[in-house]
GROMACS .gro file of C-alpha atoms in nm:
model
  482
    1UNK     CA    1   4.389   7.242  19.647
    2UNK     CA    2   4.451   7.141  20.009
    3UNK     CA    3   4.791   7.169  20.170
    4UNK     CA    4   4.886   6.816  20.266
    5UNK     CA    5   5.119   6.749  20.557
    6UNK     CA    6   5.274   6.405  20.513
    7UNK     CA    7   5.301   6.230  20.848
    8UNK     CA    8   5.405   5.876  20.942
    9UNK     CA    9   5.040   5.771  20.944
   10UNK     CA   10   4.956   5.936  20.611
   11UNK     CA   11   4.841   6.278  20.497
   12UNK     CA   12   4.699   6.545  20.728
   13UNK     CA   13   4.486   6.846  20.633
   14UNK     CA   14   4.542   7.197  20.765
   15UNK     CA   15   4.259   7.408  20.909
   16UNK     CA   16   4.320   7.778  20.977
   17UNK     CA   17   4.107   8.070  21.090
   18UNK     CA   18   4.239   8.424  21.139
   19UNK     CA   19   4.140   8.694  21.386
   20UNK     CA   20   4.275   9.021  21.249
   21UNK     CA   21   4.302   9.323  21.479
   22UNK     CA   22   4.288   9.636  21.263
   23UNK     CA   23   4.339   9.976  21.426
   24UNK     CA   24   4.065  10.215  21.320
   25UNK     CA   25   4.177  10.536  21.149
   26UNK     CA   26   4.031  10.808  21.372
   27UNK     CA   27   4.158  11.122  21.542
   28UNK     CA   28   4.055  11.016  21.892
   29UNK     CA   29   4.004  10.691  22.081
   30UNK     CA   30   3.696  10.469  22.092
   31UNK     CA   31   3.553  10.601  22.421
   32UNK     CA   32   3.765  10.909  22.502
   33UNK     CA   33   3.887  11.231  22.343
   34UNK     CA   34   4.258  11.142  22.374
   35UNK     CA   35   4.462  11.134  22.053
   36UNK     CA   36   4.472  10.802  21.868
   37UNK     CA   37   4.783  10.894  21.666
   38UNK     CA   38   5.080  10.658  21.661
   39UNK     CA   39   5.395  10.750  21.851
   40UNK     CA   40   5.434  11.037  22.095
   41UNK     CA   41   5.620  11.030  22.424
   42UNK     CA   42   5.498  10.751  22.655
   43UNK     CA   43   5.174  10.829  22.840
   44UNK     CA   44   5.108  11.160  22.663
   45UNK     CA   45   4.797  11.043  22.470
   46UNK     CA   46   4.603  10.934  22.779
   47UNK     CA   47   4.275  11.063  22.922
   48UNK     CA   48   4.131  10.986  23.265
   49UNK     CA   49   3.899  10.733  23.096
   50UNK     CA   50   4.196  10.549  22.938
   51UNK     CA   51   4.382  10.546  23.270
   52UNK     CA   52   4.086  10.383  23.445
   53UNK     CA   53   4.025  10.656  23.701
   54UNK     CA   54   3.719  10.589  23.921
   55UNK     CA   55   3.394  10.747  23.807
   56UNK     CA   56   3.504  10.810  23.447
   57UNK     CA   57   3.234  10.726  23.190
   58UNK     CA   58   3.301  10.611  22.831
   59UNK     CA   59   3.142  10.807  22.541
   60UNK     CA   60   3.125  10.631  22.204
   61UNK     CA   61   3.316  10.787  21.911
   62UNK     CA   62   3.071  10.815  21.620
   63UNK     CA   63   3.349  10.812  21.358
   64UNK     CA   64   3.484  10.478  21.487
   65UNK     CA   65   3.135  10.331  21.445
   66UNK     CA   66   3.115  10.474  21.091
   67UNK     CA   67   3.455  10.321  21.006
   68UNK     CA   68   3.337   9.978  21.127
   69UNK     CA   69   3.020  10.007  20.916
   70UNK     CA   70   3.222  10.111  20.608
   71UNK     CA   71   3.450   9.810  20.660
   72UNK     CA   72   3.151   9.577  20.695
   73UNK     CA   73   3.003   9.711  20.371
   74UNK     CA   74   3.339   9.667  20.198
   75UNK     CA   75   3.345   9.302  20.314
   76UNK     CA   76   2.991   9.247  20.174
   77UNK     CA   77   2.884   9.174  20.530
   78UNK     CA   78   2.558   9.216  20.718
   79UNK     CA   79   2.541   9.535  20.925
   80UNK     CA   80   2.363   9.482  21.257
   81UNK     CA   81   2.150   9.789  21.326
   82UNK     CA   82   2.159   9.706  21.697
   83UNK     CA   83   2.475   9.587  21.871
   84UNK     CA   84   2.603   9.586  22.227
   85UNK     CA   85   2.924   9.648  22.418
   86UNK     CA   86   3.040   9.400  22.680
   87UNK     CA   87   3.311   9.397  22.941
   88UNK     CA   88   3.578   9.130  22.891
   89UNK     CA   89   3.736   9.090  23.233
   90UNK     CA   90   4.101   9.008  23.283
   91UNK     CA   91   4.387   9.153  23.485
   92UNK     CA   92   4.707   9.279  23.329
   93UNK     CA   93   4.931   9.576  23.408
   94UNK     CA   94   4.864   9.753  23.078
   95UNK     CA   95   4.483   9.729  23.125
   96UNK     CA   96   4.412   9.984  23.400
   97UNK     CA   97   4.038   9.917  23.431
   98UNK     CA   98   4.078   9.541  23.468
   99UNK     CA   99   3.846   9.488  23.172
  100UNK     CA  100   3.836   9.555  22.798
  101UNK     CA  101   3.523   9.700  22.640
  102UNK     CA  102   3.446   9.469  22.347
  103UNK     CA  103   3.145   9.316  22.169
  104UNK     CA  104   3.075   8.951  22.248
  105UNK     CA  105   2.731   8.821  22.151
  106UNK     CA  106   2.605   9.121  21.952
  107UNK     CA  107   2.877   9.253  21.714
  108UNK     CA  108   2.817   9.551  21.486
  109UNK     CA  109   2.895   9.347  21.170
  110UNK     CA  110   2.785   8.991  21.090
  111UNK     CA  111   2.872   8.742  20.815
  112UNK     CA  112   3.064   8.853  20.507
  113UNK     CA  113   3.320   8.717  20.259
  114UNK     CA  114   3.659   8.793  20.103
  115UNK     CA  115   3.753   8.658  19.760
  116UNK     CA  116   4.120   8.567  19.715
  117UNK     CA  117   4.322   8.472  19.408
  118UNK     CA  118   4.608   8.223  19.437
  119UNK     CA  119   4.930   8.197  19.236
  120UNK     CA  120   4.780   7.937  19.001
  121UNK     CA  121   4.492   8.174  18.915
  122UNK     CA  122   4.232   7.982  19.118
  123UNK     CA  123   3.976   8.182  19.317
  124UNK     CA  124   3.864   8.098  19.673
  125UNK     CA  125   3.611   8.263  19.901
  126UNK     CA  126   3.698   8.294  20.269
  127UNK     CA  127   3.400   8.353  20.498
  128UNK     CA  128   3.393   8.633  20.754
  129UNK     CA  129   3.220   8.533  21.079
  130UNK     CA  130   3.195   8.880  21.232
  131UNK     CA  131   3.357   9.217  21.287
  132UNK     CA  132   3.335   9.381  21.626
  133UNK     CA  133   3.467   9.698  21.784
  134UNK     CA  134   3.685   9.691  22.095
  135UNK     CA  135   3.948   9.888  22.283
  136UNK     CA  136   4.317   9.817  22.248
  137UNK     CA  137   4.524   9.764  22.563
  138UNK     CA  138   4.834   9.961  22.660
  139UNK     CA  139   5.190   9.844  22.602
  140UNK     CA  140   5.417   9.670  22.852
  141UNK     CA  141   5.787   9.739  22.792
  142UNK     CA  142   6.024   9.487  22.948
  143UNK     CA  143   6.352   9.613  22.798
  144UNK     CA  144   6.376   9.958  22.962
  145UNK     CA  145   6.508   9.853  23.303
  146UNK     CA  146   6.686   9.544  23.439
  147UNK     CA  147   6.436   9.483  23.720
  148UNK     CA  148   6.114   9.663  23.629
  149UNK     CA  149   5.857   9.665  23.347
  150UNK     CA  150   5.736  10.001  23.220
  151UNK     CA  151   5.380  10.074  23.101
  152UNK     CA  152   5.286  10.307  22.814
  153UNK     CA  153   4.911  10.377  22.795
  154UNK     CA  154   4.918  10.578  22.469
  155UNK     CA  155   4.758  10.283  22.287
  156UNK     CA  156   4.506  10.205  22.564
  157UNK     CA  157   4.154  10.273  22.444
  158UNK     CA  158   4.242  10.309  22.075
  159UNK     CA  159   3.963  10.164  21.859
  160UNK     CA  160   4.023   9.822  21.705
  161UNK     CA  161   3.814   9.624  21.461
  162UNK     CA  162   3.853   9.253  21.522
  163UNK     CA  163   3.775   9.078  21.194
  164UNK     CA  164   3.719   8.705  21.249
  165UNK     CA  165   3.733   8.463  20.956
  166UNK     CA  166   3.563   8.127  20.928
  167UNK     CA  167   3.805   7.829  20.952
  168UNK     CA  168   3.805   7.817  20.571
  169UNK     CA  169   4.179   7.858  20.510
  170UNK     CA  170   4.358   7.539  20.406
  171UNK     CA  171   4.711   7.646  20.309
  172UNK     CA  172   4.973   7.900  20.423
  173UNK     CA  173   4.946   8.059  20.077
  174UNK     CA  174   4.571   8.115  20.126
  175UNK     CA  175   4.639   8.277  20.465
  176UNK     CA  176   4.888   8.516  20.301
  177UNK     CA  177   4.649   8.595  20.013
  178UNK     CA  178   4.363   8.657  20.258
  179UNK     CA  179   4.567   8.900  20.470
  180UNK     CA  180   4.695   9.087  20.164
  181UNK     CA  181   4.342   9.119  20.022
  182UNK     CA  182   4.194   9.224  20.357
  183UNK     CA  183   4.466   9.488  20.401
  184UNK     CA  184   4.405   9.613  20.046
  185UNK     CA  185   4.030   9.653  20.114
  186UNK     CA  186   4.091   9.835  20.446
  187UNK     CA  187   4.336  10.075  20.280
  188UNK     CA  188   4.099  10.148  19.991
  189UNK     CA  189   3.820  10.219  20.241
  190UNK     CA  190   4.051  10.439  20.451
  191UNK     CA  191   3.946  10.256  20.769
  192UNK     CA  192   4.290  10.114  20.867
  193UNK     CA  193   4.638  10.189  20.730
  194UNK     CA  194   4.735   9.818  20.744
  195UNK     CA  195   5.082   9.897  20.878
  196UNK     CA  196   5.183   9.569  21.039
  197UNK     CA  197   5.528   9.701  21.142
  198UNK     CA  198   5.367   9.968  21.361
  199UNK     CA  199   5.115   9.715  21.495
  200UNK     CA  200   4.809   9.881  21.342
  201UNK     CA  201   4.722   9.545  21.186
  202UNK     CA  202   4.811   9.215  21.350
  203UNK     CA  203   4.678   8.863  21.339
  204UNK     CA  204   4.592   8.589  21.586
  205UNK     CA  205   4.629   8.261  21.396
  206UNK     CA  206   4.412   7.962  21.491
  207UNK     CA  207   4.567   7.638  21.366
  208UNK     CA  208   4.452   7.278  21.381
  209UNK     CA  209   4.510   6.963  21.174
  210UNK     CA  210   4.288   6.667  21.091
  211UNK     CA  211   4.263   6.361  20.873
  212UNK     CA  212   4.053   6.409  20.557
  213UNK     CA  213   3.680   6.395  20.634
  214UNK     CA  214   3.725   6.424  21.012
  215UNK     CA  215   3.553   6.689  21.224
  216UNK     CA  216   3.776   6.970  21.354
  217UNK     CA  217   4.036   6.874  21.615
  218UNK     CA  218   4.170   7.093  21.897
  219UNK     CA  219   4.315   7.423  21.779
  220UNK     CA  220   4.592   7.644  21.913
  221UNK     CA  221   4.598   8.020  21.881
  222UNK     CA  222   4.924   8.197  21.789
  223UNK     CA  223   4.899   8.552  21.922
  224UNK     CA  224   4.993   8.888  21.773
  225UNK     CA  225   5.178   8.789  21.456
  226UNK     CA  226   5.281   9.114  21.287
  227UNK     CA  227   5.382   9.022  20.932
  228UNK     CA  228   5.222   8.821  20.654
  229UNK     CA  229   5.542   8.621  20.604
  230UNK     CA  230   5.552   8.531  20.973
  231UNK     CA  231   5.185   8.423  20.966
  232UNK     CA  232   5.263   8.180  20.682
  233UNK     CA  233   5.574   8.048  20.860
  234UNK     CA  234   5.393   8.012  21.193
  235UNK     CA  235   5.115   7.807  21.031
  236UNK     CA  236   5.363   7.562  20.876
  237UNK     CA  237   5.563   7.522  21.197
  238UNK     CA  238   5.261   7.487  21.428
  239UNK     CA  239   5.088   7.238  21.195
  240UNK     CA  240   5.400   7.018  21.185
  241UNK     CA  241   5.422   7.032  21.567
  242UNK     CA  242   5.060   6.922  21.603
  243UNK     CA  243   5.095   6.635  21.355
  244UNK     CA  244   5.396   6.508  21.551
  245UNK     CA  245   5.196   6.514  21.877
  246UNK     CA  246   4.892   6.335  21.733
  247UNK     CA  247   5.106   6.071  21.561
  248UNK     CA  248   5.300   6.016  21.882
  249UNK     CA  249   4.979   5.915  22.058
  250UNK     CA  250   4.940   6.244  22.246
  251UNK     CA  251   4.673   6.510  22.222
  252UNK     CA  252   4.703   6.880  22.142
  253UNK     CA  253   4.610   7.113  22.429
  254UNK     CA  254   4.396   7.416  22.352
  255UNK     CA  255   4.632   7.698  22.435
  256UNK     CA  256   4.771   8.035  22.333
  257UNK     CA  257   5.118   8.027  22.180
  258UNK     CA  258   5.379   8.275  22.058
  259UNK     CA  259   5.573   8.248  21.731
  260UNK     CA  260   5.950   8.296  21.756
  261UNK     CA  261   6.076   8.363  21.401
  262UNK     CA  262   6.441   8.360  21.508
  263UNK     CA  263   6.418   8.003  21.643
  264UNK     CA  264   6.153   7.891  21.395
  265UNK     CA  265   5.919   7.758  21.666
  266UNK     CA  266   5.599   7.831  21.852
  267UNK     CA  267   5.606   7.840  22.233
  268UNK     CA  268   5.330   7.796  22.488
  269UNK     CA  269   5.219   8.125  22.644
  270UNK     CA  270   4.915   8.021  22.849
  271UNK     CA  271   4.628   7.776  22.845
  272UNK     CA  272   4.361   7.900  22.608
  273UNK     CA  273   4.070   8.060  22.789
  274UNK     CA  274   3.708   8.005  22.691
  275UNK     CA  275   3.452   8.282  22.685
  276UNK     CA  276   3.327   8.204  23.037
  277UNK     CA  277   3.678   8.261  23.174
  278UNK     CA  278   3.644   8.629  23.081
  279UNK     CA  279   3.307   8.667  23.259
  280UNK     CA  280   3.157   8.873  22.979
  281UNK     CA  281   2.859   9.089  23.071
  282UNK     CA  282   2.694   9.395  22.911
  283UNK     CA  283   2.880   9.715  22.997
  284UNK     CA  284   2.652   9.899  23.240
  285UNK     CA  285   2.792  10.238  23.136
  286UNK     CA  286   2.693  10.201  22.769
  287UNK     CA  287   2.350  10.177  22.610
  288UNK     CA  288   2.297   9.933  22.322
  289UNK     CA  289   2.440  10.084  22.002
  290UNK     CA  290   2.158  10.153  21.755
  291UNK     CA  291   2.231  10.279  21.402
  292UNK     CA  292   1.970  10.380  21.145
  293UNK     CA  293   1.943  10.202  20.813
  294UNK     CA  294   1.936  10.536  20.629
  295UNK     CA  295   2.271  10.628  20.788
  296UNK     CA  296   2.422  10.294  20.685
  297UNK     CA  297   2.293  10.348  20.329
  298UNK     CA  298   2.440  10.700  20.321
  299UNK     CA  299   2.783  10.558  20.414
  300UNK     CA  300   2.751  10.287  20.150
  301UNK     CA  301   2.657  10.539  19.881
  302UNK     CA  302   2.993  10.716  19.904
  303UNK     CA  303   3.223  10.415  19.940
  304UNK     CA  304   3.519  10.426  19.700
  305UNK     CA  305   3.554  10.180  19.412
  306UNK     CA  306   3.705   9.869  19.572
  307UNK     CA  307   3.994   9.657  19.431
  308UNK     CA  308   3.789   9.378  19.265
  309UNK     CA  309   3.556   9.623  19.088
  310UNK     CA  310   3.850   9.843  18.984
  311UNK     CA  311   4.039   9.544  18.846
  312UNK     CA  312   3.741   9.437  18.635
  313UNK     CA  313   3.696   9.794  18.507
  314UNK     CA  314   4.066   9.821  18.415
  315UNK     CA  315   4.037   9.500  18.213
  316UNK     CA  316   3.720   9.601  18.029
  317UNK     CA  317   3.782   9.975  17.991
  318UNK     CA  318   4.155   9.970  17.915
  319UNK     CA  319   4.185   9.623  17.760
  320UNK     CA  320   4.484   9.525  17.975
  321UNK     CA  321   4.551   9.166  18.093
  322UNK     CA  322   4.409   9.045  18.426
  323UNK     CA  323   4.757   9.011  18.578
  324UNK     CA  324   4.852   9.369  18.488
  325UNK     CA  325   4.521   9.499  18.625
  326UNK     CA  326   4.584   9.309  18.951
  327UNK     CA  327   4.929   9.468  18.991
  328UNK     CA  328   4.796   9.816  18.918
  329UNK     CA  329   4.507   9.803  19.169
  330UNK     CA  330   4.716   9.659  19.456
  331UNK     CA  331   4.737  10.010  19.604
  332UNK     CA  332   4.496  10.299  19.554
  333UNK     CA  333   4.785  10.536  19.476
  334UNK     CA  334   4.916  10.302  19.205
  335UNK     CA  335   4.574  10.273  19.043
  336UNK     CA  336   4.530  10.652  19.044
  337UNK     CA  337   4.879  10.700  18.897
  338UNK     CA  338   4.807  10.454  18.615
  339UNK     CA  339   4.473  10.611  18.529
  340UNK     CA  340   4.634  10.955  18.501
  341UNK     CA  341   4.904  10.816  18.268
  342UNK     CA  342   4.656  10.614  18.058
  343UNK     CA  343   4.391  10.883  18.017
  344UNK     CA  344   4.368  10.970  17.647
  345UNK     CA  345   4.668  10.751  17.561
  346UNK     CA  346   4.741  10.390  17.462
  347UNK     CA  347   4.643  10.209  17.787
  348UNK     CA  348   4.859   9.903  17.716
  349UNK     CA  349   5.167  10.117  17.650
  350UNK     CA  350   5.090  10.304  17.972
  351UNK     CA  351   5.057   9.978  18.170
  352UNK     CA  352   5.387   9.845  18.032
  353UNK     CA  353   5.575  10.161  18.132
  354UNK     CA  354   5.415  10.190  18.477
  355UNK     CA  355   5.464   9.823  18.571
  356UNK     CA  356   5.802   9.785  18.402
  357UNK     CA  357   6.029  10.088  18.398
  358UNK     CA  358   5.849  10.304  18.656
  359UNK     CA  359   5.804  10.035  18.926
  360UNK     CA  360   6.156   9.911  18.854
  361UNK     CA  361   6.294  10.262  18.911
  362UNK     CA  362   6.102  10.298  19.240
  363UNK     CA  363   6.239   9.964  19.366
  364UNK     CA  364   6.591  10.049  19.254
  365UNK     CA  365   6.593  10.390  19.422
  366UNK     CA  366   6.390  10.298  19.732
  367UNK     CA  367   6.128  10.562  19.651
  368UNK     CA  368   5.749  10.556  19.666
  369UNK     CA  369   5.499  10.696  19.416
  370UNK     CA  370   5.449  10.993  19.649
  371UNK     CA  371   5.815  11.102  19.640
  372UNK     CA  372   5.896  10.997  19.283
  373UNK     CA  373   6.058  11.273  19.073
  374UNK     CA  374   5.854  11.146  18.776
  375UNK     CA  375   5.486  11.234  18.813
  376UNK     CA  376   5.200  11.062  18.632
  377UNK     CA  377   5.164  11.371  18.412
  378UNK     CA  378   5.539  11.363  18.344
  379UNK     CA  379   5.535  10.996  18.237
  380UNK     CA  380   5.226  11.062  18.025
  381UNK     CA  381   5.409  11.349  17.855
  382UNK     CA  382   5.693  11.114  17.764
  383UNK     CA  383   5.447  10.862  17.615
  384UNK     CA  384   5.303  11.147  17.403
  385UNK     CA  385   5.651  11.204  17.255
  386UNK     CA  386   5.673  10.832  17.165
  387UNK     CA  387   5.326  10.836  17.008
  388UNK     CA  388   5.385  11.149  16.796
  389UNK     CA  389   5.720  11.017  16.673
  390UNK     CA  390   5.940  11.275  16.848
  391UNK     CA  391   6.136  10.991  17.015
  392UNK     CA  392   6.144  10.616  16.970
  393UNK     CA  393   6.125  10.345  17.237
  394UNK     CA  394   6.504  10.318  17.271
  395UNK     CA  395   6.553  10.692  17.318
  396UNK     CA  396   6.258  10.691  17.561
  397UNK     CA  397   6.457  10.466  17.798
  398UNK     CA  398   6.737  10.725  17.810
  399UNK     CA  399   6.491  11.011  17.852
  400UNK     CA  400   6.319  10.826  18.138
  401UNK     CA  401   6.647  10.775  18.327
  402UNK     CA  402   6.731  11.145  18.279
  403UNK     CA  403   6.386  11.246  18.412
  404UNK     CA  404   6.444  11.021  18.713
  405UNK     CA  405   6.776  11.191  18.779
  406UNK     CA  406   6.676  11.553  18.716
  407UNK     CA  407   6.300  11.572  18.760
  408UNK     CA  408   6.276  11.755  18.427
  409UNK     CA  409   5.994  11.701  18.179
  410UNK     CA  410   6.051  11.463  17.886
  411UNK     CA  411   6.026  11.751  17.637
  412UNK     CA  412   6.294  11.948  17.827
  413UNK     CA  413   6.528  11.646  17.834
  414UNK     CA  414   6.482  11.583  17.461
  415UNK     CA  415   6.556  11.947  17.376
  416UNK     CA  416   6.855  11.978  17.612
  417UNK     CA  417   7.020  11.661  17.481
  418UNK     CA  418   6.914  11.690  17.118
  419UNK     CA  419   6.743  11.350  17.127
  420UNK     CA  420   6.466  11.427  16.878
  421UNK     CA  421   6.413  11.129  16.650
  422UNK     CA  422   6.541  11.171  16.291
  423UNK     CA  423   6.254  11.144  16.043
  424UNK     CA  424   6.436  11.315  15.755
  425UNK     CA  425   6.435  11.041  15.488
  426UNK     CA  426   6.737  11.199  15.317
  427UNK     CA  427   6.949  11.164  15.632
  428UNK     CA  428   6.825  10.808  15.684
  429UNK     CA  429   6.900  10.711  15.321
  430UNK     CA  430   7.254  10.851  15.359
  431UNK     CA  431   7.311  10.651  15.680
  432UNK     CA  432   7.180  10.333  15.511
  433UNK     CA  433   7.411  10.379  15.214
  434UNK     CA  434   7.712  10.443  15.440
  435UNK     CA  435   7.646  10.122  15.636
  436UNK     CA  436   7.608   9.915  15.317
  437UNK     CA  437   7.929  10.064  15.171
  438UNK     CA  438   8.118   9.972  15.490
  439UNK     CA  439   7.984   9.615  15.498
  440UNK     CA  440   8.015   9.489  15.141
  441UNK     CA  441   8.093   9.133  15.257
  442UNK     CA  442   7.771   9.117  15.467
  443UNK     CA  443   7.577   9.270  15.177
  444UNK     CA  444   7.700   8.992  14.948
  445UNK     CA  445   7.598   8.726  15.203
  446UNK     CA  446   7.252   8.884  15.239
  447UNK     CA  447   7.198   8.882  14.866
  448UNK     CA  448   7.306   8.519  14.847
  449UNK     CA  449   7.010   8.425  15.071
  450UNK     CA  450   7.108   8.507  15.433
  451UNK     CA  451   6.789   8.701  15.513
  452UNK     CA  452   6.865   8.707  15.887
  453UNK     CA  453   7.136   8.968  15.823
  454UNK     CA  454   6.859   9.227  15.775
  455UNK     CA  455   6.853   9.274  16.155
  456UNK     CA  456   7.229   9.333  16.151
  457UNK     CA  457   7.190   9.618  15.899
  458UNK     CA  458   6.906   9.777  16.102
  459UNK     CA  459   7.126   9.768  16.413
  460UNK     CA  460   7.420   9.923  16.230
  461UNK     CA  461   7.211  10.206  16.087
  462UNK     CA  462   7.055  10.281  16.429
  463UNK     CA  463   7.404  10.278  16.582
  464UNK     CA  464   7.533  10.514  16.315
  465UNK     CA  465   7.244  10.751  16.390
  466UNK     CA  466   7.303  10.731  16.768
  467UNK     CA  467   6.965  10.561  16.815
  468UNK     CA  468   6.777  10.863  16.680
  469UNK     CA  469   6.659  10.711  16.353
  470UNK     CA  470   6.288  10.640  16.324
  471UNK     CA  471   6.284  10.256  16.327
  472UNK     CA  472   5.997  10.227  16.081
  473UNK     CA  473   6.164  10.463  15.832
  474UNK     CA  474   6.502  10.288  15.875
  475UNK     CA  475   6.337   9.953  15.801
  476UNK     CA  476   6.160  10.094  15.496
  477UNK     CA  477   6.479  10.254  15.359
  478UNK     CA  478   6.678   9.930  15.401
  479UNK     CA  479   6.409   9.720  15.235
  480UNK     CA  480   6.403   9.958  14.942
  481UNK     CA  481   6.779   9.942  14.885
  482UNK     CA  482   6.822   9.571  14.957
   0.00000   0.00000   0.00000
């Protein structure tokens, strides 16, 4: 369903395309041997190539090419066996060479697609136009000195994949779903960590509006948006601004804008350049990049199971609902954790505990799966105690909280606290009789037809047994006596 912006002249349709810059996971930069790791003291991860010294020649990093190919395969995209690097010329203080090595007319990856699922369960396919490799620029820091800007070149030359979507996105929700899905795929592939806070994934957002059935109108590009929430906000705010201009009789200028989340507005940064403004031409220091089909196939053969395939397998193999499967495959670590818990056990019980109590505990304590005191094997061990009747579901909640606190195994907690479920029918019969003796008035009401009081008696017996009575045996004993 389209996102309709109601203007004075009627409804307007939103048109959005995203250019996502994803930093490639590699040890060194795209064309130099300098470290590509995040952080470090300013200007300590810089080679002579990155600093733009005269006479320095770029040498392509094979692993960065492999990461781009893996990403293309994960996006079901065409891999171009021959691609080319171009110089994109512009002058800025954090770009020492005066040009960025990018891919203009011959990218390494062609058309692909990403399937997204929206809140109402509907599925949409967003086209991928291309993926190309390019260098990142350095970083200008304007808050270090009252009169001067400082330059940090640690990031200069780090490999980026620019993933360009078709203008297929029609709502802010779709933009958010697309970015979340793209990030999930990149993380599964191990080609980008998707950390938007550190800037290793950021989006340029192209926004335009039109009346239904019209061709595309002029678009504006909102640069370097570094959170999914901000992308969605920026789209709404920019679309409303454009509608106001068109309805006021003006026209939207093609330009680059910045999103200011504090003020809730977009601001003009510069007029939007066209390709000819950058004077692209083939980089004379680099030969065309040729990859062999057999090499591409060898990379494809060892790709991990991706989120959509894993979700379908979880549904069919474990018999869990689509929603639960979607939650469990959102992160590779979560999916692995669940599979360890579910292996050889009731998969639905495992899903309920992982999604409910375990995720709830992580959120409450600010922990991640990696630093959780309860391991997948530990949670599985607790489920074994439920299944074999050692503890019941109510006791399991207490055991779980104890495990979270102490890091002990479920069996150790049960032994230490004497929480083993009572299955001795003699003890249960005695507890039932004691409860009935103490509640003669309720017993009389029950026998006069108030069947709903059965639940009251079950609760009283469980309370008398400190929650350790086997619920099935307690129910059976009560039915027998009543």
